[in-house]
Short mmCIF file of C-alpha atoms (C1' of nucleotides) in Angstrom, two decimals:
data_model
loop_
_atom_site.label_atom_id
_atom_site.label_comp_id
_atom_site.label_asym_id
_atom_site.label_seq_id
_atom_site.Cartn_x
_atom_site.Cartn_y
_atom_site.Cartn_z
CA UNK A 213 58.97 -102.74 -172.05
CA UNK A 214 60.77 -100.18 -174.03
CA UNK A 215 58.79 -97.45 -172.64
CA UNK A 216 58.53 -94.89 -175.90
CA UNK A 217 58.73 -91.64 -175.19
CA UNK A 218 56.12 -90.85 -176.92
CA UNK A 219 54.34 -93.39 -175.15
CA UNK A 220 50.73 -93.28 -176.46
CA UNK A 221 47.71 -95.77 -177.71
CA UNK A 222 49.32 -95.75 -181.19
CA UNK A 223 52.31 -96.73 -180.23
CA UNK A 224 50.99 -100.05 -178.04
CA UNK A 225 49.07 -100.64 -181.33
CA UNK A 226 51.93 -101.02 -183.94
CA UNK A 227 53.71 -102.64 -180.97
CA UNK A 228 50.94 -105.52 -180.27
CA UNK A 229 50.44 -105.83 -184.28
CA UNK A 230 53.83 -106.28 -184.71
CA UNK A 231 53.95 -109.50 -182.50
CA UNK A 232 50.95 -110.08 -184.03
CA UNK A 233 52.15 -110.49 -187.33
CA UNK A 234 55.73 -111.55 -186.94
CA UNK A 235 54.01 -114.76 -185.04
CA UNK A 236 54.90 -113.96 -181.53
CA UNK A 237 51.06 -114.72 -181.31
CA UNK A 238 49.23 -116.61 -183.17
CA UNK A 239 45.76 -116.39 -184.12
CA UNK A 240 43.55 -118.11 -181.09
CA UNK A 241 45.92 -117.07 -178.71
CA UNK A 242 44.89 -115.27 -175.84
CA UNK A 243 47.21 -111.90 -175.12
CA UNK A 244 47.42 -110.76 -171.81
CA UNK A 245 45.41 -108.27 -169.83
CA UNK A 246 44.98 -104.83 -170.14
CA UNK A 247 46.59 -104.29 -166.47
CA UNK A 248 49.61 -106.61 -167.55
CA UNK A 249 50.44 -104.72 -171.04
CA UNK A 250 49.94 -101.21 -169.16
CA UNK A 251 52.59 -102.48 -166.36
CA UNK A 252 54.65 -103.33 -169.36
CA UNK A 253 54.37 -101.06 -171.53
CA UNK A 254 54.46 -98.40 -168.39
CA UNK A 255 51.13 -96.99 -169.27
CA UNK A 256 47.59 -96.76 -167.64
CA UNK A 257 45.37 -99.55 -168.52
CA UNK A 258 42.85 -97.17 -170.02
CA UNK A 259 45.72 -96.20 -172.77
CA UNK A 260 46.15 -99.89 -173.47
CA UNK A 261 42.19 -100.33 -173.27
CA UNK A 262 41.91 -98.15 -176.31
CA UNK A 263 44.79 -99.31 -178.08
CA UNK A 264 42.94 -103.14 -177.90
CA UNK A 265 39.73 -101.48 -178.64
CA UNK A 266 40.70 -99.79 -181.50
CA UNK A 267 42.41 -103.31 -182.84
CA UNK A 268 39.41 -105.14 -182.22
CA UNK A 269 37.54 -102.84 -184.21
CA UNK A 270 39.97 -103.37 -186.96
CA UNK A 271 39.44 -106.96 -186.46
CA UNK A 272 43.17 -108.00 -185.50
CA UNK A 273 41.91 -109.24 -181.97
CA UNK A 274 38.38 -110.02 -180.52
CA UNK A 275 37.38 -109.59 -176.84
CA UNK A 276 35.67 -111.12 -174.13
CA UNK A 277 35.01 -110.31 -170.85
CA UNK A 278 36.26 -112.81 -168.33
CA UNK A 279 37.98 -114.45 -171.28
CA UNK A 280 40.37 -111.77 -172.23
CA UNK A 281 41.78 -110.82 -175.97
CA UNK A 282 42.50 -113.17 -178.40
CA UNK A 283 44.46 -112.54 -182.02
CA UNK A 284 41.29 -113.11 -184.29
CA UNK A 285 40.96 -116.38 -185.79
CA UNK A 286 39.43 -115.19 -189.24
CA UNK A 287 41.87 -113.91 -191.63
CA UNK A 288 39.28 -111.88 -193.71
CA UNK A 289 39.87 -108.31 -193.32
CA UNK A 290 37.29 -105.45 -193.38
CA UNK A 291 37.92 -102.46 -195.69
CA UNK A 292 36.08 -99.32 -196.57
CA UNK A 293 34.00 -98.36 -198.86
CA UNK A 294 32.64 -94.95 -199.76
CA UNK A 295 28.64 -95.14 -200.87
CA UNK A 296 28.63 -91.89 -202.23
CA UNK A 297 26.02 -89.28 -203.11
CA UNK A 298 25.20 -89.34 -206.68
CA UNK A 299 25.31 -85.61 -207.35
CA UNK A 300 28.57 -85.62 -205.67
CA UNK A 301 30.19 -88.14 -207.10
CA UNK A 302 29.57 -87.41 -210.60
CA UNK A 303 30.02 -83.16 -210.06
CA UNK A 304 33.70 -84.47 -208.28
CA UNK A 305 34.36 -85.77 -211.75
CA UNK A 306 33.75 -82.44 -213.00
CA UNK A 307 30.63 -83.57 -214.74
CA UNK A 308 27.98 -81.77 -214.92
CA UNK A 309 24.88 -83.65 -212.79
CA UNK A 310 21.40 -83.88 -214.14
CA UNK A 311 18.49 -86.17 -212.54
CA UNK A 312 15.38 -87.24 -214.59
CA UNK A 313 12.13 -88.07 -212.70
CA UNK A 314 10.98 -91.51 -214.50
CA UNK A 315 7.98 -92.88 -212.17
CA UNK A 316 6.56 -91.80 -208.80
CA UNK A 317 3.22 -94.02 -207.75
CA UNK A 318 2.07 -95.40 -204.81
CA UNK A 319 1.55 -98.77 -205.40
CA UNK A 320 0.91 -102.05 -203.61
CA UNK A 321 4.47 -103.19 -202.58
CA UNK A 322 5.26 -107.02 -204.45
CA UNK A 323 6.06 -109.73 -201.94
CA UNK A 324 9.59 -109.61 -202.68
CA UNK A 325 9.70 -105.45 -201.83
CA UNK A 326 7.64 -106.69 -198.65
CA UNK A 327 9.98 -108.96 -197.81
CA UNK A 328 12.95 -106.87 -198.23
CA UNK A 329 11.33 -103.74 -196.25
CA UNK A 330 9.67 -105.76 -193.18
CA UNK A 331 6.08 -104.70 -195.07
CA UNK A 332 3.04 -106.47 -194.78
CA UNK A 333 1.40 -107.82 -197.64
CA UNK A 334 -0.94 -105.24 -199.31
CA UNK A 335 0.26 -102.37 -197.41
CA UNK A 336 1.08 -99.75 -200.21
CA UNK A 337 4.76 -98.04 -200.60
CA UNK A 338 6.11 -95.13 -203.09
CA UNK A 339 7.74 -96.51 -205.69
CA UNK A 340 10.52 -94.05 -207.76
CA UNK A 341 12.34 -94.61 -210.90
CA UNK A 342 15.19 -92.34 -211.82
CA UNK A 343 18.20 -91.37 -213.57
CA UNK A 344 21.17 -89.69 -213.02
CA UNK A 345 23.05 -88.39 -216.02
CA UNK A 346 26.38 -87.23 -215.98
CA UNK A 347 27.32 -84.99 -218.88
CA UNK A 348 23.93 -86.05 -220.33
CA UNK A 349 25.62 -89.71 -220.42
CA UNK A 350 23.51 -92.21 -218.20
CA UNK A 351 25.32 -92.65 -215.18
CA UNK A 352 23.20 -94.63 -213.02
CA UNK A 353 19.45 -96.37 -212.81
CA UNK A 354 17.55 -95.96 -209.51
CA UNK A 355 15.00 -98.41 -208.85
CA UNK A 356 13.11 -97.64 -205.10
CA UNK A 357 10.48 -98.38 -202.69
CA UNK A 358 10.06 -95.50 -199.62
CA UNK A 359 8.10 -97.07 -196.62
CA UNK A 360 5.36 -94.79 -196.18
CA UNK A 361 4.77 -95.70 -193.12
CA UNK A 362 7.55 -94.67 -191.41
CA UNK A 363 8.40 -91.75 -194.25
CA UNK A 364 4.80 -90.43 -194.77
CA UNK A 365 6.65 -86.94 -195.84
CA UNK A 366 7.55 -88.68 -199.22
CA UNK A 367 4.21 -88.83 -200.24
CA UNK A 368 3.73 -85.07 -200.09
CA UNK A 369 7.56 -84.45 -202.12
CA UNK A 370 7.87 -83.15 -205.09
CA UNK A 371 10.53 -85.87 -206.68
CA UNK A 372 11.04 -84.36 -210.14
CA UNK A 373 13.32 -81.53 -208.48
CA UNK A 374 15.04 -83.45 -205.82
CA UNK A 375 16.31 -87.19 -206.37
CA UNK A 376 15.15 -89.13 -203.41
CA UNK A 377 18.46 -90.18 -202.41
CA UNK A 378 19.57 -86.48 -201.61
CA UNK A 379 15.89 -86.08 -200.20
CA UNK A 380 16.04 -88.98 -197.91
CA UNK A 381 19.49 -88.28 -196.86
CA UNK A 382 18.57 -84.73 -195.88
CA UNK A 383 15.58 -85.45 -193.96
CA UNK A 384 15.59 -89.19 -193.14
CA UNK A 385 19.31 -89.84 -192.22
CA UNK A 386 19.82 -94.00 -191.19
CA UNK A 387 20.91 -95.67 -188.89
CA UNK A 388 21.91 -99.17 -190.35
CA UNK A 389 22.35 -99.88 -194.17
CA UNK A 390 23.21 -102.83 -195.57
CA UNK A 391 25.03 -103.03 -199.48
CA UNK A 392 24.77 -105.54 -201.47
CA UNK A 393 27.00 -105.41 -204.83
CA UNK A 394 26.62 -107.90 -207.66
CA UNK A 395 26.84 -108.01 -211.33
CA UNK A 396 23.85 -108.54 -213.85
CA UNK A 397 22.78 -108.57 -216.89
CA UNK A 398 20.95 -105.44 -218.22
CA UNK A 399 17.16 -106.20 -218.88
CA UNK A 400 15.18 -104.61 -221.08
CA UNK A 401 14.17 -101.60 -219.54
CA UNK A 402 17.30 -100.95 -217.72
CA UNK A 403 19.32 -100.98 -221.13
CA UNK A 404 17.10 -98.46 -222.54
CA UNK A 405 17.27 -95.58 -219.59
CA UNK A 406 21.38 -96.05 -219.87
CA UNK A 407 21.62 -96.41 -223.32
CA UNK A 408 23.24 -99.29 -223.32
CA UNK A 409 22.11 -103.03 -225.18
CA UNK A 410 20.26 -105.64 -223.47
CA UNK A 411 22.40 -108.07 -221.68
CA UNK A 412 24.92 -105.82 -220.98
CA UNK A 413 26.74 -105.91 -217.65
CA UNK A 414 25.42 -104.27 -214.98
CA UNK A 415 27.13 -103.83 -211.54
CA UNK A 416 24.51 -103.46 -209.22
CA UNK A 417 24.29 -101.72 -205.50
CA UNK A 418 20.83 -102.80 -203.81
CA UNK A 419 21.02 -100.66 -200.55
CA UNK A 420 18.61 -101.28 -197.53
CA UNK A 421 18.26 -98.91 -194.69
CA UNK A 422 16.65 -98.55 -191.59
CA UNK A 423 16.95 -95.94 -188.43
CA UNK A 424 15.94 -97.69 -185.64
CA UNK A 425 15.14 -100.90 -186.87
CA UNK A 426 12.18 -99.07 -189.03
CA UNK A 427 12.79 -100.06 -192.87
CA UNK A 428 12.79 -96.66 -194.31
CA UNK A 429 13.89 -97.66 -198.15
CA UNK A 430 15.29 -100.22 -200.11
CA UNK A 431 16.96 -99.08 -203.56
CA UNK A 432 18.41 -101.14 -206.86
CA UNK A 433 20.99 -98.92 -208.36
CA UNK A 434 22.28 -100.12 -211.70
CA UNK A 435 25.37 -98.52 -213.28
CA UNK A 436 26.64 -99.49 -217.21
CA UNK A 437 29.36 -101.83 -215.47
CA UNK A 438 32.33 -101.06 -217.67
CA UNK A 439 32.16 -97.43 -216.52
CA UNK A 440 31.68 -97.97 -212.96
CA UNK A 441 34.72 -98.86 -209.87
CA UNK A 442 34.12 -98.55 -206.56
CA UNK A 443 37.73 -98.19 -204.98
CA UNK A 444 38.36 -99.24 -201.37
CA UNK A 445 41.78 -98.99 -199.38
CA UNK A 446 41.92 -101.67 -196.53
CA UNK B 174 21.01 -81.93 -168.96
CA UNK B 175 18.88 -84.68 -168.41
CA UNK B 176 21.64 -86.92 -166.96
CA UNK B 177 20.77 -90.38 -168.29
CA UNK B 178 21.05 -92.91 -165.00
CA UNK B 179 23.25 -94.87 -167.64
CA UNK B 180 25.42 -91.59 -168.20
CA UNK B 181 27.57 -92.86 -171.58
CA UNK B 182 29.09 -91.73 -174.33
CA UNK B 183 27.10 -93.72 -176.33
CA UNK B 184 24.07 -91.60 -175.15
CA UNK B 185 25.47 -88.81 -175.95
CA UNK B 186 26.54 -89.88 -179.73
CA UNK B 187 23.00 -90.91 -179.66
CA UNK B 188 21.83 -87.25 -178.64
CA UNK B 189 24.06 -85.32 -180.30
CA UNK B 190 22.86 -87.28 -183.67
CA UNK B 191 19.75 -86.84 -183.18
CA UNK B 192 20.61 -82.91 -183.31
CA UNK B 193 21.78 -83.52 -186.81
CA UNK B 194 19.26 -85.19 -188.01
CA UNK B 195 16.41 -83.36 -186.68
CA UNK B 196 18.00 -80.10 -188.12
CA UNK B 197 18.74 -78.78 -184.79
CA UNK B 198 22.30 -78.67 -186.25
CA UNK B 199 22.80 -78.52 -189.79
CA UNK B 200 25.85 -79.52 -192.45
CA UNK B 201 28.38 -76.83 -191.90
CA UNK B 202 27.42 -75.72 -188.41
CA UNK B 203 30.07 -75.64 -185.73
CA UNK B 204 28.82 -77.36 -182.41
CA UNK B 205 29.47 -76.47 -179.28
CA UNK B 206 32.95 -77.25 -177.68
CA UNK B 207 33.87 -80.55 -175.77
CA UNK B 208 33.99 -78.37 -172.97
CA UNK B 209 30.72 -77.02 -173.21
CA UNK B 210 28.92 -79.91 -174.00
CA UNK B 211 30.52 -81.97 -171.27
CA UNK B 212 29.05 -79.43 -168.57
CA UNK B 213 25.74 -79.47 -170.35
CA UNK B 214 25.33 -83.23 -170.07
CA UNK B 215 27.28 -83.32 -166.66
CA UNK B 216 29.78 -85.70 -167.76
CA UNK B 217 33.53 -85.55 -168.19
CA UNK B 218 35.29 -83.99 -171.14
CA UNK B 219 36.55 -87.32 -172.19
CA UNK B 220 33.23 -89.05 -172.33
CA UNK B 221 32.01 -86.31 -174.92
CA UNK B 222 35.40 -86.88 -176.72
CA UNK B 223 34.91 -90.34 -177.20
CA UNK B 224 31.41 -89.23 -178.58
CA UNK B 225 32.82 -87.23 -180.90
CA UNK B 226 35.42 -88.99 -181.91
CA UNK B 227 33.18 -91.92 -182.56
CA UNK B 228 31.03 -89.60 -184.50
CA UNK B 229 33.83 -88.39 -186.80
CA UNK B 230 35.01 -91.70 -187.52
CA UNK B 231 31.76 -92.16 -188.71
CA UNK B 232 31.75 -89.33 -191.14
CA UNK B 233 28.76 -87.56 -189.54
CA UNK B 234 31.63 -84.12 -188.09
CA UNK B 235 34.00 -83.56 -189.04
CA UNK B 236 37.08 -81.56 -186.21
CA UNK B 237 39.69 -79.40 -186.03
CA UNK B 238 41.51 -78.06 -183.48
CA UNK B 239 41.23 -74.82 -182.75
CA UNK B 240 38.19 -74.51 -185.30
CA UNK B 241 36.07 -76.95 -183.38
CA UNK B 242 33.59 -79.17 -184.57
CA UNK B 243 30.98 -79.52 -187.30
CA UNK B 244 28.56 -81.33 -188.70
CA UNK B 245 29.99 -82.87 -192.41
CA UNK B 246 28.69 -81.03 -195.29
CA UNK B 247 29.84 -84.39 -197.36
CA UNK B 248 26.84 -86.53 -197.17
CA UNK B 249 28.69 -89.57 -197.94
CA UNK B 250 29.49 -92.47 -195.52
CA UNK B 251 31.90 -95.72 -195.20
CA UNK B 252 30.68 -98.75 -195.47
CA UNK B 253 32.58 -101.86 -194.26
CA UNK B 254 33.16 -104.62 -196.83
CA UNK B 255 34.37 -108.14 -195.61
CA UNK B 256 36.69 -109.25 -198.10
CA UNK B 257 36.53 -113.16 -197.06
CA UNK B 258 39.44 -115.86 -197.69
CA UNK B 259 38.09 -117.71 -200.55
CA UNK B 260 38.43 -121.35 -198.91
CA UNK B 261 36.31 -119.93 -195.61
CA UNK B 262 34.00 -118.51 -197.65
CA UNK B 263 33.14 -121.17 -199.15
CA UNK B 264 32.88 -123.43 -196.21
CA UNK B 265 31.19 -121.01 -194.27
CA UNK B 266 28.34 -121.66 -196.47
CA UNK B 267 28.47 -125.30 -195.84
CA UNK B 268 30.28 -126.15 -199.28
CA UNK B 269 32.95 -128.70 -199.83
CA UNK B 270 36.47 -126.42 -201.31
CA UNK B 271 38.44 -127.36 -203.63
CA UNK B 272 41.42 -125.71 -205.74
CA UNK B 273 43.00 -126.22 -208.79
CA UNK B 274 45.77 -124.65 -210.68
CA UNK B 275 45.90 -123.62 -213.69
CA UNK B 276 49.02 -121.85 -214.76
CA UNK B 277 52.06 -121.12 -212.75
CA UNK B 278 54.99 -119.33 -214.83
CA UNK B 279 57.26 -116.93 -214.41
CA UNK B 280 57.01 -114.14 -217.73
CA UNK B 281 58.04 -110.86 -218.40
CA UNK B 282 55.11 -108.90 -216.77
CA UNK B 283 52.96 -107.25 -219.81
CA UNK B 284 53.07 -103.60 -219.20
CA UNK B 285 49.56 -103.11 -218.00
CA UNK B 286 50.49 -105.22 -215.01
CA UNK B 287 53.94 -103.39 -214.82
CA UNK B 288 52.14 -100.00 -214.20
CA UNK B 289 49.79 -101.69 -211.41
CA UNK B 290 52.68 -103.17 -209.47
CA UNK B 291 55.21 -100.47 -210.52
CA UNK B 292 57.59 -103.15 -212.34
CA UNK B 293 60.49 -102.18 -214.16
CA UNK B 294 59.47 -103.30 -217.97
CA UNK B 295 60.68 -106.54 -218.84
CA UNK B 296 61.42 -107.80 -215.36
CA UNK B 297 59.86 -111.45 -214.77
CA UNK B 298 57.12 -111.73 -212.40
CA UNK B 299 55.35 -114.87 -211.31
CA UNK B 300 51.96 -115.37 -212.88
CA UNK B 301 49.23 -117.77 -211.67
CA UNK B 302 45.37 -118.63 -212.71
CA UNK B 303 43.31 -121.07 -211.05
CA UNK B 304 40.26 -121.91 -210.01
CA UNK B 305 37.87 -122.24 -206.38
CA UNK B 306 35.27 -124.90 -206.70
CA UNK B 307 32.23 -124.87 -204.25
CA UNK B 308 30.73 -128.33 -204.45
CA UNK B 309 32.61 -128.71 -207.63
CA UNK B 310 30.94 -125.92 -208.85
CA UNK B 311 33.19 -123.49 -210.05
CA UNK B 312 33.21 -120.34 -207.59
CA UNK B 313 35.86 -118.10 -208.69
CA UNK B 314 38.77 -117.74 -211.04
CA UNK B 315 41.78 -116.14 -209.92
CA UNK B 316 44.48 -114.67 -212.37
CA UNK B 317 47.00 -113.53 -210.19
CA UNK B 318 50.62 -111.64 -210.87
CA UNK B 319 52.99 -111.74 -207.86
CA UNK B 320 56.20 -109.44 -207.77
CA UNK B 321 58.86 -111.90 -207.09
CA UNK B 322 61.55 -108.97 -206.62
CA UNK B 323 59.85 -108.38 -203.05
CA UNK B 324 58.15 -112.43 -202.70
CA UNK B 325 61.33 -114.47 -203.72
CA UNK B 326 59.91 -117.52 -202.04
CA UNK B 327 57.06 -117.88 -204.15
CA UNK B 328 59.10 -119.20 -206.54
CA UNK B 329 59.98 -122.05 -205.02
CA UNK B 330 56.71 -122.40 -203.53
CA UNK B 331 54.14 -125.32 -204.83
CA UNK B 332 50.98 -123.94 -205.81
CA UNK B 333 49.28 -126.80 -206.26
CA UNK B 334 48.38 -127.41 -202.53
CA UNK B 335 48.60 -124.37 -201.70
CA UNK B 336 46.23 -121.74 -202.92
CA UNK B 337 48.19 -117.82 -203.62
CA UNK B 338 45.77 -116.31 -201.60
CA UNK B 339 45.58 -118.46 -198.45
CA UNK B 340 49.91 -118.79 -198.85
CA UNK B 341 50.44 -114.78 -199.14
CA UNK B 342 47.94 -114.08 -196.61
CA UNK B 343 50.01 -116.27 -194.40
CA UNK B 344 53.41 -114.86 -195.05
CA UNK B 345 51.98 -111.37 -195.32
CA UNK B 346 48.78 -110.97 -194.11
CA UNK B 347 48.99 -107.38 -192.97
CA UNK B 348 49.43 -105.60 -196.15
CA UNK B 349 47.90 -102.85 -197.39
CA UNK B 350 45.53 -103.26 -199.79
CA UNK B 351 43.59 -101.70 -202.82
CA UNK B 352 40.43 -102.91 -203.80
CA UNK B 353 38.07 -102.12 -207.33
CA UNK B 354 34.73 -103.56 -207.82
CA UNK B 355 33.81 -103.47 -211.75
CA UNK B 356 30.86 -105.91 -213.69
CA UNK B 357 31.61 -106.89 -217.33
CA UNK B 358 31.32 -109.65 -219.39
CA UNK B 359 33.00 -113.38 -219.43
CA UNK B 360 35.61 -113.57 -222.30
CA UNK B 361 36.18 -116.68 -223.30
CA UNK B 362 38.70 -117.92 -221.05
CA UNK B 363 36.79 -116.94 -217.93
CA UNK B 364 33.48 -118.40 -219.01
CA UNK B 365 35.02 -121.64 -220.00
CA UNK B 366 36.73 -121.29 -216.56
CA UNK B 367 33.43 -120.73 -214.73
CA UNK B 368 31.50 -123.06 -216.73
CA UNK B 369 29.11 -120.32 -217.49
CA UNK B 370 28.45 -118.82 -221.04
CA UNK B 371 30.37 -116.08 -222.78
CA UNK B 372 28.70 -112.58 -222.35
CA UNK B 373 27.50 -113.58 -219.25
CA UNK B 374 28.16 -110.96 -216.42
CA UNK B 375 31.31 -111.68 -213.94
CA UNK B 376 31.48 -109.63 -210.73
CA UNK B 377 35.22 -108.59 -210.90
CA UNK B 378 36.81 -107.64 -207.94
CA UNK B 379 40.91 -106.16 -208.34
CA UNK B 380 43.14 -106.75 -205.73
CA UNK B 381 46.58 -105.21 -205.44
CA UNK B 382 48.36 -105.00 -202.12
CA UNK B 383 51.66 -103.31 -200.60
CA UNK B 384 54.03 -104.46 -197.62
CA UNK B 385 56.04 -100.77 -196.57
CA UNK B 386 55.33 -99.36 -200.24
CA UNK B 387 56.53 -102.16 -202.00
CA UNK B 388 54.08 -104.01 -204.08
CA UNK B 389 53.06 -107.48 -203.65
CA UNK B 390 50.51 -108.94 -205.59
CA UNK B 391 47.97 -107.90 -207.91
CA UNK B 392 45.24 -110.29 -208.62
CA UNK B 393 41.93 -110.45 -210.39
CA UNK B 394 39.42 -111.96 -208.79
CA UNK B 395 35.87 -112.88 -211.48
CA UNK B 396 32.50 -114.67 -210.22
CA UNK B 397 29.92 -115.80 -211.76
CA UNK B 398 27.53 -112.57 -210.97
CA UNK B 399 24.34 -114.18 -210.83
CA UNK B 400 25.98 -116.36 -207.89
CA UNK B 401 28.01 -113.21 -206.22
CA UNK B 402 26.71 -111.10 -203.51
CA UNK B 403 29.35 -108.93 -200.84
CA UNK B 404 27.07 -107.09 -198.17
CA UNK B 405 27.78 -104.87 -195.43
CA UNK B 406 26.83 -103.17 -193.12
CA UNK B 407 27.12 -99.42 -192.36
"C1'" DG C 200 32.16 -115.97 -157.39
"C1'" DA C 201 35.88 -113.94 -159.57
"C1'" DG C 202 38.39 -112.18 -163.40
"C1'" DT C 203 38.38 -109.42 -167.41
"C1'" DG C 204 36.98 -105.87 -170.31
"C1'" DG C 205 33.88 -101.44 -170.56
"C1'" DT C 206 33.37 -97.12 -169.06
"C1'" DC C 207 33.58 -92.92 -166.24
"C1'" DT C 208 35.91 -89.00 -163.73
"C1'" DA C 209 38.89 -84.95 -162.77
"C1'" DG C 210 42.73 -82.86 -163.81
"C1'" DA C 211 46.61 -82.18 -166.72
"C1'" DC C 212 49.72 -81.23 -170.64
"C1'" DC C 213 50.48 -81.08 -175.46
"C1'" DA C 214 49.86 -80.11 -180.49
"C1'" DC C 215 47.73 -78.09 -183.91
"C1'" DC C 216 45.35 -74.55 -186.18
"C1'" DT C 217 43.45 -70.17 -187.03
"C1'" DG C 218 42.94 -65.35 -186.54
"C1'" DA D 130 48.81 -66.17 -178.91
"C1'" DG D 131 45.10 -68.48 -177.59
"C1'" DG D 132 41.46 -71.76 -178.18
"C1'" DT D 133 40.20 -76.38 -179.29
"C1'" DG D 134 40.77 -81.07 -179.86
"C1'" DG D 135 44.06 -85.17 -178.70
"C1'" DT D 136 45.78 -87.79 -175.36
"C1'" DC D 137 47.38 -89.47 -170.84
"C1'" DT D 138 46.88 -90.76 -165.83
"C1'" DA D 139 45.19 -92.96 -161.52
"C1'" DG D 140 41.62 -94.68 -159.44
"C1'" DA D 141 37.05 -96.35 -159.43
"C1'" DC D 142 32.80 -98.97 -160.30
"C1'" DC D 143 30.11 -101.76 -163.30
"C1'" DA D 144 28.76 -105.71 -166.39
"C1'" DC D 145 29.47 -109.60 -168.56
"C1'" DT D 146 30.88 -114.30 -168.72
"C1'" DC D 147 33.17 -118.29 -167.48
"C1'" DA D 148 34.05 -121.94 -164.28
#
DNA sequence: GAGTGGTCTAGACCACCTG
DNA sequence: AGGTGGTCTAGACCACTCA
């Protein structure tokens, strides 16, 4: 109603949160229309349309056609987190970066790799272990299988100078990934490649990706877990 | 050019991505204007605006007025995290929830927790642990301080029906918050908590959020790592 | 079938940044 | 000072989904 001057998208956001959260409406309510807020808030609807857009993507409201907007029933909220580069994260530190080539064989993939990558059984996959160090210090154990079939390139790379991750990012950017963090304890081999003890804790990343639905990796990363934070504002 | 029958701008993020990653454009390289491009595809200027905006928000250009727009030299990307509501979580997965309380007392903060929630030293802040059981399985232990300088009502608020999390989220549920993923080992109190063993790796998560600049809460959240996965997709 | 969101267009003005 | 992105408008058509 009270037309801002700066009338804008943002505005109508903080506006429609605001009712939002001071419990003008509720969650499973239905808001009204995008023609009725832009009569109201004397704006086009396509100003309004973002403003809803952009909420739904923050998960305030969700959207239907036909149905209309609703304030979003599930109070979990999403928040961002950066899955850096390796290098890039430890030279921000002011470290100095060094990678260490530990295996590079193409191998018969196990069923659980299979599994994970949408391979079929007995089909054969590169399989890379590597380290990153930071300062010479361990910093991180990478555990991966490339699908060859729809990477053939990696077969022909020379891993010992470039890590894959900086390789695959360069020439084999994805699509979709999907993160899954957990903590562990360190086995045997993974204590000794970060100097740490056995049983240890670990906080693991295991990273799938694909560009256009084609599995092109999936990748254990293990970090000494006392050292590592992943910080996320939401 | 080829003016796709279903002219959008999502077939033009599409396009314009694959430029990146087939090298056509590389990190650093400034892309042609809005203008430009919008002739070149035959749409409007705002359908390749929403195609690059989408594409910045992303983290694949980055743009500037004036300067125009280029492909990110930063290699890293977002990923979104759901951080669930403990009680949903659990029953999304079919699991009966239950809470308990543990301790509910209002201490001097200890100065650690001062620093996190910038509290004067020696002011009293409420402190709570307990505990969410999935099928009386112990899911995840909460230790939880809560500023009562800028949450007066907690303190008259019975925590033993109502869980912190679920009763902040519901006074306050648009906060901004700070999350830090670590892995490390059950002390004693946690593991006796968790019914797991000492040593055994916890997946930690730290939680401390803000309403206007004014701290909240700051809680830390341990699982049982074996049992704790958080995926997303990016 | 009808209502709602999803998207597009053409033209316009503004704000920011860089040279 | 001028170029580029950021946003807004009014009107239009489409696509999905619910009744």
């Amino acid at each position: 109603m009270t037309k801002t001057r700066t009338a804008s998208f943002q505005a109508i956001k903080t506006e429609i949160l605001g009712k939002i959260k001071n419990g003008y409406w509720n969650p499973g309510d239905i808001i009204p229309g995008e023609e009725s807020l832009a009569e109201s808030y004397g704006c086009s609807r396509v100003t309004v349309n973002r403003a809803l857009r952009e909420l739904a993507e923050e998960g305030f409201v969700e959207r239907r056609r036909k149905s209309g907007t609703r304030v979003s029933l599930n109070t979990s909220r999403d928040a961002r987190v950066q899955i850096p580069i390796v290098r890039e994260e430890i030279e921000n530190k002011g470290a100095t970066y060094r990678y260490e080539l530990i295996l590079n064989e193409e191998v018969v993939a196990p069923t659980d790799v299979c599994r994970k990558m949408n391979l079929q059984k007995g089909v054969k996959a590169l399989h890379i272990k590597c380290l990153h160090l930071a300062d010479e210090v361990p910093y991180q154990f990478e555990d991966r299988w490339i699908n060859l079939d729809h990477v053939p390139a990696a077969r022909e790379t020379d891993f010992s100078e470039v890590s894959p991750n900086e390789w695959l990012v360069r020439k084999e950017p994805f699509s979709e990934a999907e993160h899954t963090f957990s903590a562990m304890l360190a086995d045997e081999e993974t204590a000794n490649m970060l100097e740490i003890e056995k049983g240890d804790a670990l906080f693991v990343v295991e990273r799938r990706t694909w560009r256009e639905k084609n599995s092109i990796t999936s990748v254990k990363l293990s970090f000494p877990g006392a050292s590592y934070k992943m910080t996320t504002r939401g």
